[in-house]
Structures are given as structure tokens and as C-alpha cells.
Amino acid sequence: MFRRTLLASSIAATGIMMTEATTNEAAAQDDRENTLYFDLKDGRVVIKLRPDLAPQHVERIKTLTRQGFYDGTPFHRVIEGFMAQGGDPTGTGTGGSPLPDLPAEFSAPSKARYLRGVCGMARTANPNSANSQFFIMFAPAPSLDGQYTIWGQVVSGMEFVDKIKRGAGANGMVREPDRLLKAQIAADVAG
């Protein structure tokens, strides 16, 4: 009798461990599906995507990344102490993807703020005009809170973002800009 109880306990414990392992694997895969790699000239930047804040914008970033849209695009506007902006294949600040613009997914400042390493979506004066251009913050910018969509956060490699070539003048346009060499979703990368 004791042996059957022990065996049943072992099977139940194994089942629990297998369920936890399956859950952990699913969570890890979900994390990989929501992890973005930006390969820059100085190294890899890892960005945690935030579908909890901006599901449509995260989906757009993933779609464009998987299409290879961002590969080779310049960081055309880079302002010291503020942000690095990219995602425009023309490098003029006026270009975008052929996909339609997105409706705003602004977060309340109590939920998410523009701090160092936060990734946001660029737009025109129209709040519903985000398309492909994005920016990565060098420093906090409370004036952007609740005004631009937050879609991610740099979790490693911010030192490589800090090395992106800066622009000149008030608008920060860069001559001979650094480029995003390759963008990938972690789930699509072997290993």
C-alpha cells in the first residue's frame, strides 16, 4: 500500500513538474516572440517588446522586422541627451512603410513613462500617424509621456545605442548616419 502511494505521489509530482516545465517553455517562447534584436555597428541591442501597452505597434514592429524592412535603415535624427530616431528608409524623416498608419496607443504616465532606454513610435502632429519610424531614449523626457506610443524597452546593449552618431542643429539631422544593420525577432533566430 505504501509503495502504491509513493508511486502515485511520484507520478503526481512528475506531472506537476512537467506542467511547470511546459508552462516555463511557453513563457520562454513568448519572451522570445516579444524580444527584438537590433544589431548596430558596436554590438547587439536587446529590446523587450511591450504588447501589453501597444499591441498594434508591437505587431507592426514585428511585421516590418520579419520583412527585413529595418535592415540597413539610418538613424537619421539623433539628439544628444534626448533620443536616436530611425526606421525611415529614405533617411529624411518623411518616409515610412507601405502599410497604413496606426492609431495612437498612448499610455497614461502612471502606467509607462519615457525614461532612458524606452522605445517609442515617431509620428507627425496627427496622433494617429505612426507608421515605421521609432526612437530610443537617451534620457527621461516627461514631455513625451502620454503623447507618443511606447512599444518597448532596451534591456541590454544601451551602451551601443549611446555610441550612435549624433546629429547637428536643433533638429538633430545626421550627416552620414549610423545604420541599423539588422533587426530580428529572437524567436526567429536559431539557438
mmCIF file of C-alpha atoms in Angstrom:
data_model
loop_
_atom_site.group_PDB
_atom_site.id
_atom_site.type_symbol
_atom_site.label_atom_id
_atom_site.label_comp_id
_atom_site.label_asym_id
_atom_site.label_seq_id
_atom_site.Cartn_x
_atom_site.Cartn_y
_atom_site.Cartn_z
ATOM 1 C CA MET A 1 0.000 0.000 0.000
ATOM 2 C CA PHE A 2 2.787 2.382 0.959
ATOM 3 C CA ARG A 3 4.516 1.588 -2.318
ATOM 4 C CA ARG A 4 1.430 2.497 -4.403
ATOM 5 C CA THR A 5 1.028 5.773 -2.513
ATOM 6 C CA LEU A 6 4.684 6.591 -3.075
ATOM 7 C CA LEU A 7 4.385 5.700 -6.765
ATOM 8 C CA ALA A 8 1.203 7.783 -7.115
ATOM 9 C CA SER A 9 2.926 10.682 -5.343
ATOM 10 C CA SER A 10 5.920 10.376 -7.674
ATOM 11 C CA ILE A 11 3.673 10.347 -10.749
ATOM 12 C CA ALA A 12 1.703 13.343 -9.462
ATOM 13 C CA ALA A 13 4.905 15.252 -8.697
ATOM 14 C CA THR A 14 6.302 14.413 -12.140
ATOM 15 C CA GLY A 15 3.055 15.623 -13.711
ATOM 16 C CA ILE A 16 3.329 18.889 -11.814
ATOM 17 C CA MET A 17 6.955 19.307 -12.869
ATOM 18 C CA MET A 18 6.062 18.528 -16.489
ATOM 19 C CA THR A 19 3.229 21.048 -16.387
ATOM 20 C CA GLU A 20 5.546 23.685 -14.874
ATOM 21 C CA ALA A 21 8.224 22.878 -17.452
ATOM 22 C CA THR A 22 5.686 23.181 -20.275
ATOM 23 C CA THR A 23 4.464 26.498 -18.833
ATOM 24 C CA ASN A 24 8.041 27.745 -18.462
ATOM 25 C CA GLU A 25 8.828 26.718 -22.045
ATOM 26 C CA ALA A 26 5.742 28.548 -23.283
ATOM 27 C CA ALA A 27 6.716 31.637 -21.267
ATOM 28 C CA ALA A 28 10.271 31.471 -22.633
ATOM 29 C CA GLN A 29 8.938 31.161 -26.198
ATOM 30 C CA ASP A 30 6.559 34.068 -25.559
ATOM 31 C CA ASP A 31 9.520 36.087 -24.270
ATOM 32 C CA ARG A 32 11.464 35.233 -27.453
ATOM 33 C CA GLU A 33 8.469 36.248 -29.574
ATOM 34 C CA ASN A 34 8.460 39.590 -27.735
ATOM 35 C CA THR A 35 12.211 40.166 -27.805
ATOM 36 C CA LEU A 36 13.738 42.261 -30.564
ATOM 37 C CA TYR A 37 17.407 42.324 -31.573
ATOM 38 C CA PHE A 38 18.918 45.418 -33.178
ATOM 39 C CA ASP A 39 22.443 44.797 -34.459
ATOM 40 C CA LEU A 40 24.338 48.101 -34.529
ATOM 41 C CA LYS A 41 27.927 48.815 -35.587
ATOM 42 C CA ASP A 42 29.139 48.460 -32.000
ATOM 43 C CA GLY A 43 27.024 45.488 -30.865
ATOM 44 C CA ARG A 44 23.607 43.965 -30.256
ATOM 45 C CA VAL A 45 20.783 45.830 -28.549
ATOM 46 C CA VAL A 46 18.072 43.668 -26.947
ATOM 47 C CA ILE A 47 14.614 45.215 -26.644
ATOM 48 C CA LYS A 48 11.703 43.810 -24.673
ATOM 49 C CA LEU A 49 8.552 44.444 -26.695
ATOM 50 C CA ARG A 50 5.501 45.707 -24.795
ATOM 51 C CA PRO A 51 2.317 44.284 -26.354
ATOM 52 C CA ASP A 52 0.632 44.975 -23.018
ATOM 53 C CA LEU A 53 0.987 48.705 -23.757
ATOM 54 C CA ALA A 54 0.736 48.852 -27.551
ATOM 55 C CA PRO A 55 -0.358 45.616 -29.239
ATOM 56 C CA GLN A 56 -0.845 47.155 -32.694
ATOM 57 C CA HIS A 57 2.506 48.948 -32.651
ATOM 58 C CA VAL A 58 4.341 45.843 -31.430
ATOM 59 C CA GLU A 59 2.710 43.817 -34.188
ATOM 60 C CA ARG A 60 3.824 46.449 -36.734
ATOM 61 C CA ILE A 61 7.427 46.381 -35.456
ATOM 62 C CA LYS A 62 7.414 42.571 -35.688
ATOM 63 C CA THR A 63 5.890 42.577 -39.184
ATOM 64 C CA LEU A 64 8.389 45.099 -40.542
ATOM 65 C CA THR A 65 11.273 43.314 -38.821
ATOM 66 C CA ARG A 66 10.277 39.980 -40.344
ATOM 67 C CA GLN A 67 10.023 41.636 -43.769
ATOM 68 C CA GLY A 68 13.608 42.931 -43.402
ATOM 69 C CA PHE A 69 12.289 46.499 -43.676
ATOM 70 C CA TYR A 70 14.557 47.898 -40.936
ATOM 71 C CA ASP A 71 17.785 46.254 -42.134
ATOM 72 C CA GLY A 72 20.202 48.971 -43.245
ATOM 73 C CA THR A 73 17.951 51.906 -42.324
ATOM 74 C CA PRO A 74 19.711 55.001 -40.938
ATOM 75 C CA PHE A 75 19.425 56.666 -37.549
ATOM 76 C CA HIS A 76 18.648 59.906 -39.343
ATOM 77 C CA ARG A 77 17.824 62.118 -36.349
ATOM 78 C CA VAL A 78 19.928 61.808 -33.196
ATOM 79 C CA ILE A 79 19.885 64.456 -30.478
ATOM 80 C CA GLU A 80 22.409 64.324 -27.628
ATOM 81 C CA GLY A 81 20.700 63.852 -24.259
ATOM 82 C CA PHE A 82 17.346 63.152 -25.902
ATOM 83 C CA MET A 83 16.913 60.291 -28.418
ATOM 84 C CA ALA A 84 18.011 58.402 -31.553
ATOM 85 C CA GLN A 85 15.392 58.130 -34.297
ATOM 86 C CA GLY A 86 15.352 55.598 -37.133
ATOM 87 C CA GLY A 87 13.018 53.449 -39.176
ATOM 88 C CA ASP A 88 12.818 55.737 -42.215
ATOM 89 C CA PRO A 89 14.331 54.068 -45.300
ATOM 90 C CA THR A 90 14.676 57.474 -47.013
ATOM 91 C CA GLY A 91 16.675 58.950 -44.121
ATOM 92 C CA THR A 92 14.765 62.219 -44.473
ATOM 93 C CA GLY A 93 12.317 61.865 -41.593
ATOM 94 C CA THR A 94 9.401 61.819 -44.021
ATOM 95 C CA GLY A 95 9.492 58.191 -45.177
ATOM 96 C CA GLY A 96 7.684 55.123 -43.922
ATOM 97 C CA SER A 97 6.471 51.686 -44.866
ATOM 98 C CA PRO A 98 3.752 50.936 -47.430
ATOM 99 C CA LEU A 99 1.487 49.797 -44.564
ATOM 100 C CA PRO A 100 -1.264 52.111 -43.277
ATOM 101 C CA ASP A 101 -0.624 54.440 -40.353
ATOM 102 C CA LEU A 102 -1.530 53.229 -36.872
ATOM 103 C CA PRO A 103 -3.976 54.676 -34.364
ATOM 104 C CA ALA A 104 -2.369 56.049 -31.204
ATOM 105 C CA GLU A 105 -1.838 53.665 -28.275
ATOM 106 C CA PHE A 106 -0.687 56.200 -25.704
ATOM 107 C CA SER A 107 -0.024 55.029 -22.146
ATOM 108 C CA ALA A 108 -1.025 57.016 -19.105
ATOM 109 C CA PRO A 109 2.094 58.320 -17.302
ATOM 110 C CA SER A 110 1.015 56.280 -14.263
ATOM 111 C CA LYS A 111 1.466 53.123 -16.399
ATOM 112 C CA ALA A 112 4.536 53.896 -18.569
ATOM 113 C CA ARG A 113 6.912 56.839 -18.912
ATOM 114 C CA TYR A 114 9.617 57.966 -21.291
ATOM 115 C CA LEU A 115 12.812 57.024 -19.468
ATOM 116 C CA ARG A 116 16.294 56.068 -20.649
ATOM 117 C CA GLY A 117 16.081 53.063 -22.994
ATOM 118 C CA VAL A 118 12.345 53.354 -23.677
ATOM 119 C CA CYS A 119 11.375 52.849 -27.323
ATOM 120 C CA GLY A 120 8.605 54.955 -28.786
ATOM 121 C CA MET A 121 6.934 55.413 -32.142
ATOM 122 C CA ALA A 122 7.532 58.623 -34.077
ATOM 123 C CA ARG A 123 4.594 60.414 -35.650
ATOM 124 C CA THR A 124 3.545 63.713 -37.223
ATOM 125 C CA ALA A 125 1.334 66.250 -35.443
ATOM 126 C CA ASN A 126 -1.519 63.813 -36.116
ATOM 127 C CA PRO A 127 -1.602 61.381 -33.147
ATOM 128 C CA ASN A 128 -2.757 58.577 -35.471
ATOM 129 C CA SER A 129 0.139 58.810 -37.943
ATOM 130 C CA ALA A 130 2.764 56.372 -36.580
ATOM 131 C CA ASN A 131 3.982 54.025 -39.297
ATOM 132 C CA SER A 132 7.558 52.681 -39.179
ATOM 133 C CA GLN A 133 9.725 55.351 -37.571
ATOM 134 C CA PHE A 134 10.768 54.804 -33.968
ATOM 135 C CA PHE A 135 13.065 56.336 -31.385
ATOM 136 C CA ILE A 136 15.126 55.146 -28.427
ATOM 137 C CA MET A 137 15.520 57.491 -25.465
ATOM 138 C CA PHE A 138 18.963 58.524 -24.173
ATOM 139 C CA ALA A 139 17.391 60.204 -21.134
ATOM 140 C CA PRO A 140 13.991 60.762 -19.487
ATOM 141 C CA ALA A 141 11.595 63.093 -21.342
ATOM 142 C CA PRO A 142 8.430 63.706 -19.293
ATOM 143 C CA SER A 143 7.081 65.963 -22.063
ATOM 144 C CA LEU A 144 6.561 62.842 -24.220
ATOM 145 C CA ASP A 145 4.614 60.912 -21.562
ATOM 146 C CA GLY A 146 1.099 60.149 -22.784
ATOM 147 C CA GLN A 147 1.829 61.845 -26.137
ATOM 148 C CA TYR A 148 3.684 59.110 -28.064
ATOM 149 C CA THR A 149 3.203 55.336 -28.134
ATOM 150 C CA ILE A 150 5.653 53.279 -26.050
ATOM 151 C CA TRP A 151 6.287 49.875 -27.635
ATOM 152 C CA GLY A 152 9.476 48.605 -25.978
ATOM 153 C CA GLN A 153 12.361 48.941 -23.538
ATOM 154 C CA VAL A 154 16.078 48.284 -24.067
ATOM 155 C CA VAL A 155 17.087 45.516 -21.638
ATOM 156 C CA SER A 156 20.716 45.174 -22.761
ATOM 157 C CA GLY A 157 23.107 46.928 -25.122
ATOM 158 C CA MET A 158 22.192 50.502 -24.224
ATOM 159 C CA GLU A 159 25.925 51.255 -24.334
ATOM 160 C CA PHE A 160 25.746 50.557 -28.091
ATOM 161 C CA VAL A 161 22.784 52.921 -28.511
ATOM 162 C CA ASP A 162 24.882 55.556 -26.715
ATOM 163 C CA LYS A 163 27.517 55.242 -29.484
ATOM 164 C CA ILE A 164 25.121 56.085 -32.355
ATOM 165 C CA LYS A 165 26.465 59.084 -34.286
ATOM 166 C CA ARG A 166 24.837 62.349 -33.193
ATOM 167 C CA GLY A 167 23.266 64.906 -35.472
ATOM 168 C CA ALA A 168 23.758 68.646 -35.633
ATOM 169 C CA GLY A 169 21.476 71.585 -35.071
ATOM 170 C CA ALA A 170 18.174 71.754 -33.242
ATOM 171 C CA ASN A 171 16.557 69.022 -35.361
ATOM 172 C CA GLY A 172 19.480 66.583 -34.915
ATOM 173 C CA MET A 173 19.686 65.500 -38.569
ATOM 174 C CA VAL A 174 22.754 63.324 -39.080
ATOM 175 C CA ARG A 175 25.188 63.525 -41.999
ATOM 176 C CA GLU A 176 26.454 60.080 -42.988
ATOM 177 C CA PRO A 177 24.374 58.420 -40.250
ATOM 178 C CA ASP A 178 24.967 55.127 -38.491
ATOM 179 C CA ARG A 179 22.612 52.376 -39.594
ATOM 180 C CA LEU A 180 20.584 49.624 -38.032
ATOM 181 C CA LEU A 181 22.490 46.734 -39.578
ATOM 182 C CA LYS A 182 19.924 44.013 -38.886
ATOM 183 C CA ALA A 183 16.692 43.691 -36.892
ATOM 184 C CA GLN A 184 15.384 40.269 -35.809
ATOM 185 C CA ILE A 185 12.766 38.775 -33.518
ATOM 186 C CA ALA A 186 14.532 36.423 -31.073
ATOM 187 C CA ALA A 187 12.052 33.607 -31.825
ATOM 188 C CA ASP A 188 13.259 33.644 -35.446
ATOM 189 C CA VAL A 189 16.945 33.290 -34.540
ATOM 190 C CA ALA A 190 18.397 29.792 -34.204
ATOM 191 C CA GLY A 191 19.894 28.910 -30.842
#
